[in-house]
Amino acid sequence: MAGAEMKLRRIEVKDFRKLGHVVIDDLGDGLNVIVGDNEAGKSTLLAALRGALFERHRVGGAAAAAMQPYNQSVRPEVALEFERAGVIWRLRKAFCQRQEAELAGNGERYTGDAVEDKLAEMFGFTPSSSGGTKPQEHHGVFGLLWVEQGMSHRQLGVGAGRNHLASALEREIGQVTGGERGRALLAAAEARRDQFWDKRGNPRGDFKSLAVKIEDDRQQLVELKRQMAEHDERVNRLAGIQNILARHQRDDILEVARKRAAAAREAFAAVSGLEETLRAAESGAERAKLRHEAAVARNATRQKLVADLAAELGASEASRSARDEAAAALARLEGVTAQAATRLDEVVEAERAATARLRGMEQALARRQAAQAVSRLTGQLKLAEEADEARRKALALVQGATLTAEDVAALEKLERGVEQARMRLEAASVRITLHPSAGQGAHVGGKAAKAELSLSRDTVLVLEGYGEIGIHPGGGTEELARAADQAGQALESALRRLGLADIAAARTALRQQDAARTEVKTHGATVTALAPSGIEALRQELARNALLAEGGEAEAIELADIEAARRASIEIETQLRGAETELRERRGAVEAARRDLAVLNERVSVAEARCARLREELASARATADDRLLEEEVERERQAFQAAVAARDAARAALAGADPEAKQIALKQAEQSEREIEADIRKLDGQKREIEAELRALGKDGLGEKLAMLEGQTVAAEVKLKSMTLEAEAARLLHAALTDAQRETKDRWLAPVRERSAPYLRLIQADSDIVLHDETFEIEQLVRNGVAEPFGALSVGAREQIAVITRIALADILREAGQEACIVLDDALVNTDEARLERMHLVLGKAAQNQQVLVLTCRERDFLQLGAPIRRM
């Protein structure tokens, strides 16, 4: 049943109360610590967790409003991943706006109201019919095991979880036997059980010996059967080898292979003569081919020489014609270039006059603009100097300040500590309400007492008409009072060190400093806007403009005049660039024409030289052999080459008819077959001898007889062991049943609680016991060293510890009965001193061995040494 317990794996919250978006994931099986500062939303995280499981997604009214962030209207969402019976379930709910609910896991999916019904079925709680839920009425066992901040020192608040606890305890209650007869029966059953079992529940005596003997025999049987299987396999292999050898001998396979190899060798030798004839014919054809090719090449060289001479004569005539045309074109280009140079000189002179006129007009306009800038920059400089002076004063105030935001934050933290210490002291103080008779009163320290008193220290209360009453608050209030005094003294000391009357004065001083810093930024921005490069640069710019304005009288020149002069200057510049470009192009054309003429002159000289050389080469070649003799040699060598090719083709055809490749393949196959058959026969003879030797060795051991005898012995022993096992199990079962029946009914009802809590109590208080009410399951007493103390009389820290341990013990019982038992503690040990806190960490560590525990705390330092994973909000 323990496999059904729930374990949280991931929590995601969006827009729920003060939580904007928080994700807590990778939650393990055991102890998990979730850390967040004060006001970080730890309690809100627990509220969101409860809302996801127990609140209907369509809930409205105050319950829905409580989920919304302050003064906002959003859509609170909570998503959980939890494991149950080894299956991951994913739950998501959205409240208030576009309400949604979805639950998926184990191949199932639910939406809307079906999610609420499935959750109630899974976790056994009673949903609220309308409005919000209450932990003690609607959360089942989770109302007991999920502890809110500030509630851990109170009673358990079992509520709706009582039925679950009663069911879990009833699982462990049975009937009771008693009296002398019962004890005698139990002793006899124990003696009978001890004949078969030792104290650890292991077999003993003849029962154990028989089981060991049977196991040994079974192992021998396995080994003998394996040997028999090997024997049979060898016999089959030997028969197969003998059949193959007999077939070889009967068909004389080896001799046939030898004859085939000899015939193949004779046929292959006959082919060798034809191959030699073919090689000689191929060599003759190759030599005739070379001679023919040489004759063709000599004739082609002669024909090429004749063609080259004709081509060079034509090229020479073309080169001379092109040279004459190029010389005429060069003369024309030189005349046009001289005209372009004259036009360029005229445009250069016009450009100089236009540039001088434009420069004079621009200088006159610059003096007038400088005079205008002097007036503007003078006012701008004055404003910048005034802003810089204001900035310097504010900066002096900021630099003289000593108070920092960290100082104020430290004071506020001390103030919160004072408030928390006073709240703890007030929670632990004794409250007394006075209802005096008419005319009578009460006094404390000589002064009239109030109608309601909250006392944290020893006090003497004087009652008129009665006397004095000494009041001694318990529960660790003296320690809490000292803590409150120390917190107040720490705050006063910090204020004195900073020279402040109170925290309000500190906040006022910090605001003044912030205002001065703002003025520094504002005036600095003004200076930057007026003087981007600095005030000194602004002064220098004013001086430059003043100097420029004094350079002469400002002429009445307008921008339109300057623009017209500039356009005229640009037009002349364009003409100048056109004239320069034209002259460059003309000169470039002249140079190109000169280069082309030089190239053509060179070509004419080269062509004439080539013609002379080719005439000499052709005359020399014809003196050795004229053109007709070379053509006759080509024809003669062609006919000789054709005859050699015919002889080669005839030899090749003769060889192809003999099929040499087939004869070569046949020879290779025949020789390989002979070798393989001979090797196979040798291999089979060797295998036959080896198997015969192995069978002779196995036959000597008498495997069959041994196997039959051992099988008979084993069957008989197993029948005897089965009978003895039934008898031993019956003896053990009888003793266990009688032992369980001896427990008293009342003791068994709450004994599981004592048993589960005892290991945890030993970690903080030896010789102690927790006493619960047998109907409500609330804590009644703590028994220490035999002395019973009411739960309400214990100190706040002790009540916290006992309540946490009791919840853990009840969770163990619920978990073993199949109920969900995840524990969530929200700052449940805030009033526990350091020594006891270390012991309680051991308690939490022990509890985490069996179930999941989530600790929500703002004191990370107290839990760093716990060895549990830390998740920070």
PDB file of N, CA and C in Angstrom, residues 779-858:
ATOM      1  N   ILE A 779      -3.281  15.751  21.084  1.00  0.00           N
ATOM      2  CA  ILE A 779      -2.244  15.475  22.085  1.00  0.00           C
ATOM      3  C   ILE A 779      -2.766  15.888  23.461  1.00  0.00           C
ATOM      4  N   GLU A 780      -2.729  14.944  24.410  1.00  0.00           N
ATOM      5  CA  GLU A 780      -3.172  15.239  25.779  1.00  0.00           C
ATOM      6  C   GLU A 780      -1.981  15.521  26.699  1.00  0.00           C
ATOM      7  N   GLN A 781      -0.977  14.652  26.636  1.00  0.00           N
ATOM      8  CA  GLN A 781       0.130  14.762  27.595  1.00  0.00           C
ATOM      9  C   GLN A 781       1.448  14.391  26.926  1.00  0.00           C
ATOM     10  N   LEU A 782       2.517  14.828  27.584  1.00  0.00           N
ATOM     11  CA  LEU A 782       3.863  14.345  27.294  1.00  0.00           C
ATOM     12  C   LEU A 782       4.398  13.734  28.576  1.00  0.00           C
ATOM     13  N   VAL A 783       4.741  12.478  28.552  1.00  0.00           N
ATOM     14  CA  VAL A 783       5.270  11.774  29.730  1.00  0.00           C
ATOM     15  C   VAL A 783       6.786  11.758  29.622  1.00  0.00           C
ATOM     16  N   ARG A 784       7.460  12.418  30.603  1.00  0.00           N
ATOM     17  CA  ARG A 784       8.926  12.459  30.628  1.00  0.00           C
ATOM     18  C   ARG A 784       9.417  11.897  31.945  1.00  0.00           C
ATOM     19  N   ASN A 785      10.238  10.836  31.840  1.00  0.00           N
ATOM     20  CA  ASN A 785      10.781  10.188  33.040  1.00  0.00           C
ATOM     21  C   ASN A 785       9.664   9.792  34.004  1.00  0.00           C
ATOM     22  N   GLY A 786       8.569   9.305  33.445  1.00  0.00           N
ATOM     23  CA  GLY A 786       7.456   8.841  34.256  1.00  0.00           C
ATOM     24  C   GLY A 786       6.530   9.935  34.743  1.00  0.00           C
ATOM     25  N   VAL A 787       6.784  11.207  34.447  1.00  0.00           N
ATOM     26  CA  VAL A 787       5.964  12.327  34.902  1.00  0.00           C
ATOM     27  C   VAL A 787       5.152  12.844  33.716  1.00  0.00           C
ATOM     28  N   ALA A 788       3.803  12.892  33.900  1.00  0.00           N
ATOM     29  CA  ALA A 788       2.912  13.360  32.839  1.00  0.00           C
ATOM     30  C   ALA A 788       2.734  14.866  32.946  1.00  0.00           C
ATOM     31  N   GLU A 789       2.877  15.565  31.778  1.00  0.00           N
ATOM     32  CA  GLU A 789       2.702  17.012  31.723  1.00  0.00           C
ATOM     33  C   GLU A 789       1.664  17.340  30.661  1.00  0.00           C
ATOM     34  N   PRO A 790       0.646  18.159  30.997  1.00  0.00           N
ATOM     35  CA  PRO A 790      -0.346  18.525  29.985  1.00  0.00           C
ATOM     36  C   PRO A 790       0.318  19.236  28.811  1.00  0.00           C
ATOM     37  N   PHE A 791      -0.188  18.990  27.630  1.00  0.00           N
ATOM     38  CA  PHE A 791       0.396  19.587  26.431  1.00  0.00           C
ATOM     39  C   PHE A 791       0.361  21.110  26.492  1.00  0.00           C
ATOM     40  N   GLY A 792      -0.735  21.683  27.010  1.00  0.00           N
ATOM     41  CA  GLY A 792      -0.850  23.129  27.055  1.00  0.00           C
ATOM     42  C   GLY A 792       0.104  23.786  28.015  1.00  0.00           C
ATOM     43  N   ALA A 793       0.663  23.040  29.010  1.00  0.00           N
ATOM     44  CA  ALA A 793       1.582  23.605  29.993  1.00  0.00           C
ATOM     45  C   ALA A 793       3.024  23.639  29.482  1.00  0.00           C
ATOM     46  N   LEU A 794       3.293  23.025  28.343  1.00  0.00           N
ATOM     47  CA  LEU A 794       4.662  23.007  27.820  1.00  0.00           C
ATOM     48  C   LEU A 794       5.013  24.368  27.221  1.00  0.00           C
ATOM     49  N   SER A 795       6.308  24.645  27.092  1.00  0.00           N
ATOM     50  CA  SER A 795       6.752  25.884  26.457  1.00  0.00           C
ATOM     51  C   SER A 795       6.361  25.864  24.978  1.00  0.00           C
ATOM     52  N   VAL A 796       6.377  27.066  24.377  1.00  0.00           N
ATOM     53  CA  VAL A 796       5.990  27.159  22.971  1.00  0.00           C
ATOM     54  C   VAL A 796       6.914  26.292  22.099  1.00  0.00           C
ATOM     55  N   GLY A 797       8.225  26.349  22.354  1.00  0.00           N
ATOM     56  CA  GLY A 797       9.159  25.547  21.571  1.00  0.00           C
ATOM     57  C   GLY A 797       8.924  24.065  21.738  1.00  0.00           C
ATOM     58  N   ALA A 798       8.653  23.611  22.996  1.00  0.00           N
ATOM     59  CA  ALA A 798       8.404  22.189  23.229  1.00  0.00           C
ATOM     60  C   ALA A 798       7.121  21.743  22.528  1.00  0.00           C
ATOM     61  N   ARG A 799       6.085  22.597  22.548  1.00  0.00           N
ATOM     62  CA  ARG A 799       4.843  22.224  21.864  1.00  0.00           C
ATOM     63  C   ARG A 799       5.078  22.091  20.357  1.00  0.00           C
ATOM     64  N   GLU A 800       5.867  23.001  19.806  1.00  0.00           N
ATOM     65  CA  GLU A 800       6.220  22.886  18.385  1.00  0.00           C
ATOM     66  C   GLU A 800       6.856  21.522  18.085  1.00  0.00           C
ATOM     67  N   GLN A 801       7.857  21.152  18.869  1.00  0.00           N
ATOM     68  CA  GLN A 801       8.594  19.919  18.605  1.00  0.00           C
ATOM     69  C   GLN A 801       7.702  18.692  18.751  1.00  0.00           C
ATOM     70  N   ILE A 802       6.899  18.631  19.836  1.00  0.00           N
ATOM     71  CA  ILE A 802       6.049  17.464  20.066  1.00  0.00           C
ATOM     72  C   ILE A 802       4.995  17.363  18.975  1.00  0.00           C
ATOM     73  N   ALA A 803       4.413  18.503  18.561  1.00  0.00           N
ATOM     74  CA  ALA A 803       3.385  18.475  17.520  1.00  0.00           C
ATOM     75  C   ALA A 803       3.970  18.006  16.191  1.00  0.00           C
ATOM     76  N   VAL A 804       5.183  18.455  15.830  1.00  0.00           N
ATOM     77  CA  VAL A 804       5.814  18.020  14.586  1.00  0.00           C
ATOM     78  C   VAL A 804       6.099  16.526  14.620  1.00  0.00           C
ATOM     79  N   ILE A 805       6.648  16.020  15.744  1.00  0.00           N
ATOM     80  CA  ILE A 805       6.952  14.586  15.851  1.00  0.00           C
ATOM     81  C   ILE A 805       5.673  13.762  15.754  1.00  0.00           C
ATOM     82  N   THR A 806       4.590  14.213  16.429  1.00  0.00           N
ATOM     83  CA  THR A 806       3.329  13.466  16.370  1.00  0.00           C
ATOM     84  C   THR A 806       2.804  13.413  14.945  1.00  0.00           C
ATOM     85  N   ARG A 807       2.875  14.523  14.225  1.00  0.00           N
ATOM     86  CA  ARG A 807       2.420  14.519  12.832  1.00  0.00           C
ATOM     87  C   ARG A 807       3.240  13.534  11.993  1.00  0.00           C
ATOM     88  N   ILE A 808       4.563  13.502  12.210  1.00  0.00           N
ATOM     89  CA  ILE A 808       5.406  12.572  11.463  1.00  0.00           C
ATOM     90  C   ILE A 808       5.021  11.129  11.765  1.00  0.00           C
ATOM     91  N   ALA A 809       4.776  10.806  13.067  1.00  0.00           N
ATOM     92  CA  ALA A 809       4.385   9.447  13.448  1.00  0.00           C
ATOM     93  C   ALA A 809       3.049   9.069  12.805  1.00  0.00           C
ATOM     94  N   LEU A 810       2.076   9.998  12.844  1.00  0.00           N
ATOM     95  CA  LEU A 810       0.786   9.717  12.222  1.00  0.00           C
ATOM     96  C   LEU A 810       0.936   9.565  10.708  1.00  0.00           C
ATOM     97  N   ALA A 811       1.833  10.340  10.096  1.00  0.00           N
ATOM     98  CA  ALA A 811       2.071  10.199   8.665  1.00  0.00           C
ATOM     99  C   ALA A 811       2.639   8.822   8.335  1.00  0.00           C
ATOM    100  N   ASP A 812       3.531   8.302   9.211  1.00  0.00           N
ATOM    101  CA  ASP A 812       4.057   6.950   9.003  1.00  0.00           C
ATOM    102  C   ASP A 812       2.937   5.925   9.017  1.00  0.00           C
ATOM    103  N   ILE A 813       2.014   6.055   9.996  1.00  0.00           N
ATOM    104  CA  ILE A 813       0.894   5.114  10.091  1.00  0.00           C
ATOM    105  C   ILE A 813       0.013   5.214   8.855  1.00  0.00           C
ATOM    106  N   LEU A 814      -0.308   6.437   8.438  1.00  0.00           N
ATOM    107  CA  LEU A 814      -1.156   6.629   7.262  1.00  0.00           C
ATOM    108  C   LEU A 814      -0.490   6.067   6.012  1.00  0.00           C
ATOM    109  N   ARG A 815       0.818   6.331   5.871  1.00  0.00           N
ATOM    110  CA  ARG A 815       1.514   5.840   4.690  1.00  0.00           C
ATOM    111  C   ARG A 815       1.488   4.314   4.619  1.00  0.00           C
ATOM    112  N   GLU A 816       1.716   3.640   5.739  1.00  0.00           N
ATOM    113  CA  GLU A 816       1.709   2.186   5.750  1.00  0.00           C
ATOM    114  C   GLU A 816       0.317   1.624   5.490  1.00  0.00           C
ATOM    115  N   ALA A 817      -0.726   2.410   5.771  1.00  0.00           N
ATOM    116  CA  ALA A 817      -2.096   1.971   5.514  1.00  0.00           C
ATOM    117  C   ALA A 817      -2.554   2.336   4.107  1.00  0.00           C
ATOM    118  N   GLY A 818      -1.681   2.933   3.291  1.00  0.00           N
ATOM    119  CA  GLY A 818      -2.042   3.255   1.924  1.00  0.00           C
ATOM    120  C   GLY A 818      -2.559   4.655   1.716  1.00  0.00           C
ATOM    121  N   GLN A 819      -2.505   5.515   2.773  1.00  0.00           N
ATOM    122  CA  GLN A 819      -2.978   6.885   2.637  1.00  0.00           C
ATOM    123  C   GLN A 819      -1.829   7.800   2.201  1.00  0.00           C
ATOM    124  N   GLU A 820      -2.148   8.887   1.418  1.00  0.00           N
ATOM    125  CA  GLU A 820      -1.147   9.875   1.053  1.00  0.00           C
ATOM    126  C   GLU A 820      -0.568  10.528   2.313  1.00  0.00           C
ATOM    127  N   ALA A 821       0.739  10.717   2.355  1.00  0.00           N
ATOM    128  CA  ALA A 821       1.354  11.184   3.596  1.00  0.00           C
ATOM    129  C   ALA A 821       2.445  12.219   3.374  1.00  0.00           C
ATOM    130  N   CYS A 822       2.391  13.012   2.308  1.00  0.00           N
ATOM    131  CA  CYS A 822       3.372  14.085   2.101  1.00  0.00           C
ATOM    132  C   CYS A 822       3.226  15.136   3.201  1.00  0.00           C
ATOM    133  N   ILE A 823       4.359  15.588   3.819  1.00  0.00           N
ATOM    134  CA  ILE A 823       4.343  16.535   4.936  1.00  0.00           C
ATOM    135  C   ILE A 823       4.889  17.876   4.456  1.00  0.00           C
ATOM    136  N   VAL A 824       4.185  18.981   4.805  1.00  0.00           N
ATOM    137  CA  VAL A 824       4.633  20.338   4.483  1.00  0.00           C
ATOM    138  C   VAL A 824       4.645  21.146   5.769  1.00  0.00           C
ATOM    139  N   LEU A 825       5.815  21.740   6.125  1.00  0.00           N
ATOM    140  CA  LEU A 825       5.986  22.499   7.361  1.00  0.00           C
ATOM    141  C   LEU A 825       6.429  23.917   7.012  1.00  0.00           C
ATOM    142  N   ASP A 826       5.579  24.906   7.307  1.00  0.00           N
ATOM    143  CA  ASP A 826       5.871  26.306   7.017  1.00  0.00           C
ATOM    144  C   ASP A 826       6.403  26.968   8.292  1.00  0.00           C
ATOM    145  N   ASP A 827       7.763  27.125   8.392  1.00  0.00           N
ATOM    146  CA  ASP A 827       8.403  27.716   9.573  1.00  0.00           C
ATOM    147  C   ASP A 827       7.836  27.126  10.847  1.00  0.00           C
ATOM    148  N   ALA A 828       7.812  25.767  10.899  1.00  0.00           N
ATOM    149  CA  ALA A 828       7.169  25.086  12.030  1.00  0.00           C
ATOM    150  C   ALA A 828       8.057  25.047  13.268  1.00  0.00           C
ATOM    151  N   LEU A 829       9.339  25.417  13.177  1.00  0.00           N
ATOM    152  CA  LEU A 829      10.263  25.322  14.313  1.00  0.00           C
ATOM    153  C   LEU A 829      10.862  26.687  14.628  1.00  0.00           C
ATOM    154  N   VAL A 830      10.086  27.745  14.473  1.00  0.00           N
ATOM    155  CA  VAL A 830      10.613  29.093  14.642  1.00  0.00           C
ATOM    156  C   VAL A 830      10.938  29.413  16.094  1.00  0.00           C
ATOM    157  N   ASN A 831      10.262  28.745  17.056  1.00  0.00           N
ATOM    158  CA  ASN A 831      10.483  29.014  18.478  1.00  0.00           C
ATOM    159  C   ASN A 831      11.412  27.995  19.135  1.00  0.00           C
ATOM    160  N   THR A 832      12.080  27.175  18.346  1.00  0.00           N
ATOM    161  CA  THR A 832      12.968  26.145  18.890  1.00  0.00           C
ATOM    162  C   THR A 832      14.384  26.696  19.015  1.00  0.00           C
ATOM    163  N   ASP A 833      15.016  26.490  20.195  1.00  0.00           N
ATOM    164  CA  ASP A 833      16.378  27.000  20.388  1.00  0.00           C
ATOM    165  C   ASP A 833      17.371  26.209  19.535  1.00  0.00           C
ATOM    166  N   GLU A 834      18.627  26.721  19.448  1.00  0.00           N
ATOM    167  CA  GLU A 834      19.597  26.152  18.532  1.00  0.00           C
ATOM    168  C   GLU A 834      19.932  24.698  18.859  1.00  0.00           C
ATOM    169  N   ALA A 835      20.084  24.374  20.159  1.00  0.00           N
ATOM    170  CA  ALA A 835      20.450  23.006  20.538  1.00  0.00           C
ATOM    171  C   ALA A 835      19.362  22.027  20.128  1.00  0.00           C
ATOM    172  N   ARG A 836      18.095  22.380  20.477  1.00  0.00           N
ATOM    173  CA  ARG A 836      16.995  21.489  20.119  1.00  0.00           C
ATOM    174  C   ARG A 836      16.770  21.468  18.599  1.00  0.00           C
ATOM    175  N   LEU A 837      17.081  22.571  17.895  1.00  0.00           N
ATOM    176  CA  LEU A 837      16.887  22.620  16.455  1.00  0.00           C
ATOM    177  C   LEU A 837      17.794  21.608  15.751  1.00  0.00           C
ATOM    178  N   GLU A 838      19.024  21.444  16.248  1.00  0.00           N
ATOM    179  CA  GLU A 838      19.907  20.441  15.666  1.00  0.00           C
ATOM    180  C   GLU A 838      19.327  19.041  15.835  1.00  0.00           C
ATOM    181  N   ARG A 839      18.720  18.772  17.016  1.00  0.00           N
ATOM    182  CA  ARG A 839      18.108  17.463  17.241  1.00  0.00           C
ATOM    183  C   ARG A 839      16.885  17.274  16.345  1.00  0.00           C
ATOM    184  N   MET A 840      16.114  18.365  16.179  1.00  0.00           N
ATOM    185  CA  MET A 840      14.942  18.268  15.308  1.00  0.00           C
ATOM    186  C   MET A 840      15.354  18.060  13.843  1.00  0.00           C
ATOM    187  N   HIS A 841      16.529  18.560  13.464  1.00  0.00           N
ATOM    188  CA  HIS A 841      17.019  18.277  12.119  1.00  0.00           C
ATOM    189  C   HIS A 841      17.240  16.777  11.938  1.00  0.00           C
ATOM    190  N   LEU A 842      17.712  16.094  13.011  1.00  0.00           N
ATOM    191  CA  LEU A 842      17.850  14.635  12.945  1.00  0.00           C
ATOM    192  C   LEU A 842      16.491  13.973  12.786  1.00  0.00           C
ATOM    193  N   VAL A 843      15.477  14.526  13.474  1.00  0.00           N
ATOM    194  CA  VAL A 843      14.120  13.986  13.359  1.00  0.00           C
ATOM    195  C   VAL A 843      13.633  14.108  11.916  1.00  0.00           C
ATOM    196  N   LEU A 844      13.829  15.288  11.319  1.00  0.00           N
ATOM    197  CA  LEU A 844      13.391  15.491   9.937  1.00  0.00           C
ATOM    198  C   LEU A 844      14.149  14.570   8.981  1.00  0.00           C
ATOM    199  N   GLY A 845      15.450  14.389   9.239  1.00  0.00           N
ATOM    200  CA  GLY A 845      16.223  13.495   8.389  1.00  0.00           C
ATOM    201  C   GLY A 845      15.748  12.057   8.483  1.00  0.00           C
ATOM    202  N   LYS A 846      15.388  11.615   9.687  1.00  0.00           N
ATOM    203  CA  LYS A 846      14.881  10.253   9.851  1.00  0.00           C
ATOM    204  C   LYS A 846      13.524  10.104   9.175  1.00  0.00           C
ATOM    205  N   ALA A 847      12.655  11.108   9.333  1.00  0.00           N
ATOM    206  CA  ALA A 847      11.337  11.050   8.693  1.00  0.00           C
ATOM    207  C   ALA A 847      11.472  10.989   7.179  1.00  0.00           C
ATOM    208  N   ALA A 848      12.456  11.694   6.640  1.00  0.00           N
ATOM    209  CA  ALA A 848      12.618  11.753   5.188  1.00  0.00           C
ATOM    210  C   ALA A 848      13.088  10.431   4.594  1.00  0.00           C
ATOM    211  N   GLN A 849      13.510   9.481   5.454  1.00  0.00           N
ATOM    212  CA  GLN A 849      13.903   8.170   4.940  1.00  0.00           C
ATOM    213  C   GLN A 849      12.701   7.396   4.413  1.00  0.00           C
ATOM    214  N   ASN A 850      11.502   7.725   4.918  1.00  0.00           N
ATOM    215  CA  ASN A 850      10.307   6.971   4.558  1.00  0.00           C
ATOM    216  C   ASN A 850       9.298   7.781   3.756  1.00  0.00           C
ATOM    217  N   GLN A 851       9.358   9.115   3.793  1.00  0.00           N
ATOM    218  CA  GLN A 851       8.316   9.908   3.157  1.00  0.00           C
ATOM    219  C   GLN A 851       8.895  11.250   2.737  1.00  0.00           C
ATOM    220  N   GLN A 852       8.141  11.933   1.922  1.00  0.00           N
ATOM    221  CA  GLN A 852       8.565  13.240   1.431  1.00  0.00           C
ATOM    222  C   GLN A 852       8.203  14.321   2.451  1.00  0.00           C
ATOM    223  N   VAL A 853       9.164  15.226   2.734  1.00  0.00           N
ATOM    224  CA  VAL A 853       8.956  16.321   3.689  1.00  0.00           C
ATOM    225  C   VAL A 853       9.405  17.620   3.016  1.00  0.00           C
ATOM    226  N   LEU A 854       8.516  18.620   2.983  1.00  0.00           N
ATOM    227  CA  LEU A 854       8.834  19.937   2.444  1.00  0.00           C
ATOM    228  C   LEU A 854       8.885  20.933   3.593  1.00  0.00           C
ATOM    229  N   VAL A 855      10.025  21.618   3.753  1.00  0.00           N
ATOM    230  CA  VAL A 855      10.203  22.612   4.811  1.00  0.00           C
ATOM    231  C   VAL A 855      10.272  23.988   4.151  1.00  0.00           C
ATOM    232  N   LEU A 856       9.337  24.873   4.502  1.00  0.00           N
ATOM    233  CA  LEU A 856       9.347  26.257   4.035  1.00  0.00           C
ATOM    234  C   LEU A 856       9.934  27.119   5.145  1.00  0.00           C
ATOM    235  N   THR A 857      10.987  27.905   4.857  1.00  0.00           N
ATOM    236  CA  THR A 857      11.654  28.657   5.917  1.00  0.00           C
ATOM    237  C   THR A 857      12.265  29.926   5.352  1.00  0.00           C
ATOM    238  N   CYS A 858      12.418  30.923   6.247  1.00  0.00           N
ATOM    239  CA  CYS A 858      13.143  32.144   5.885  1.00  0.00           C
ATOM    240  C   CYS A 858      14.561  32.124   6.466  1.00  0.00           C
TER     241      CYS A 858
END
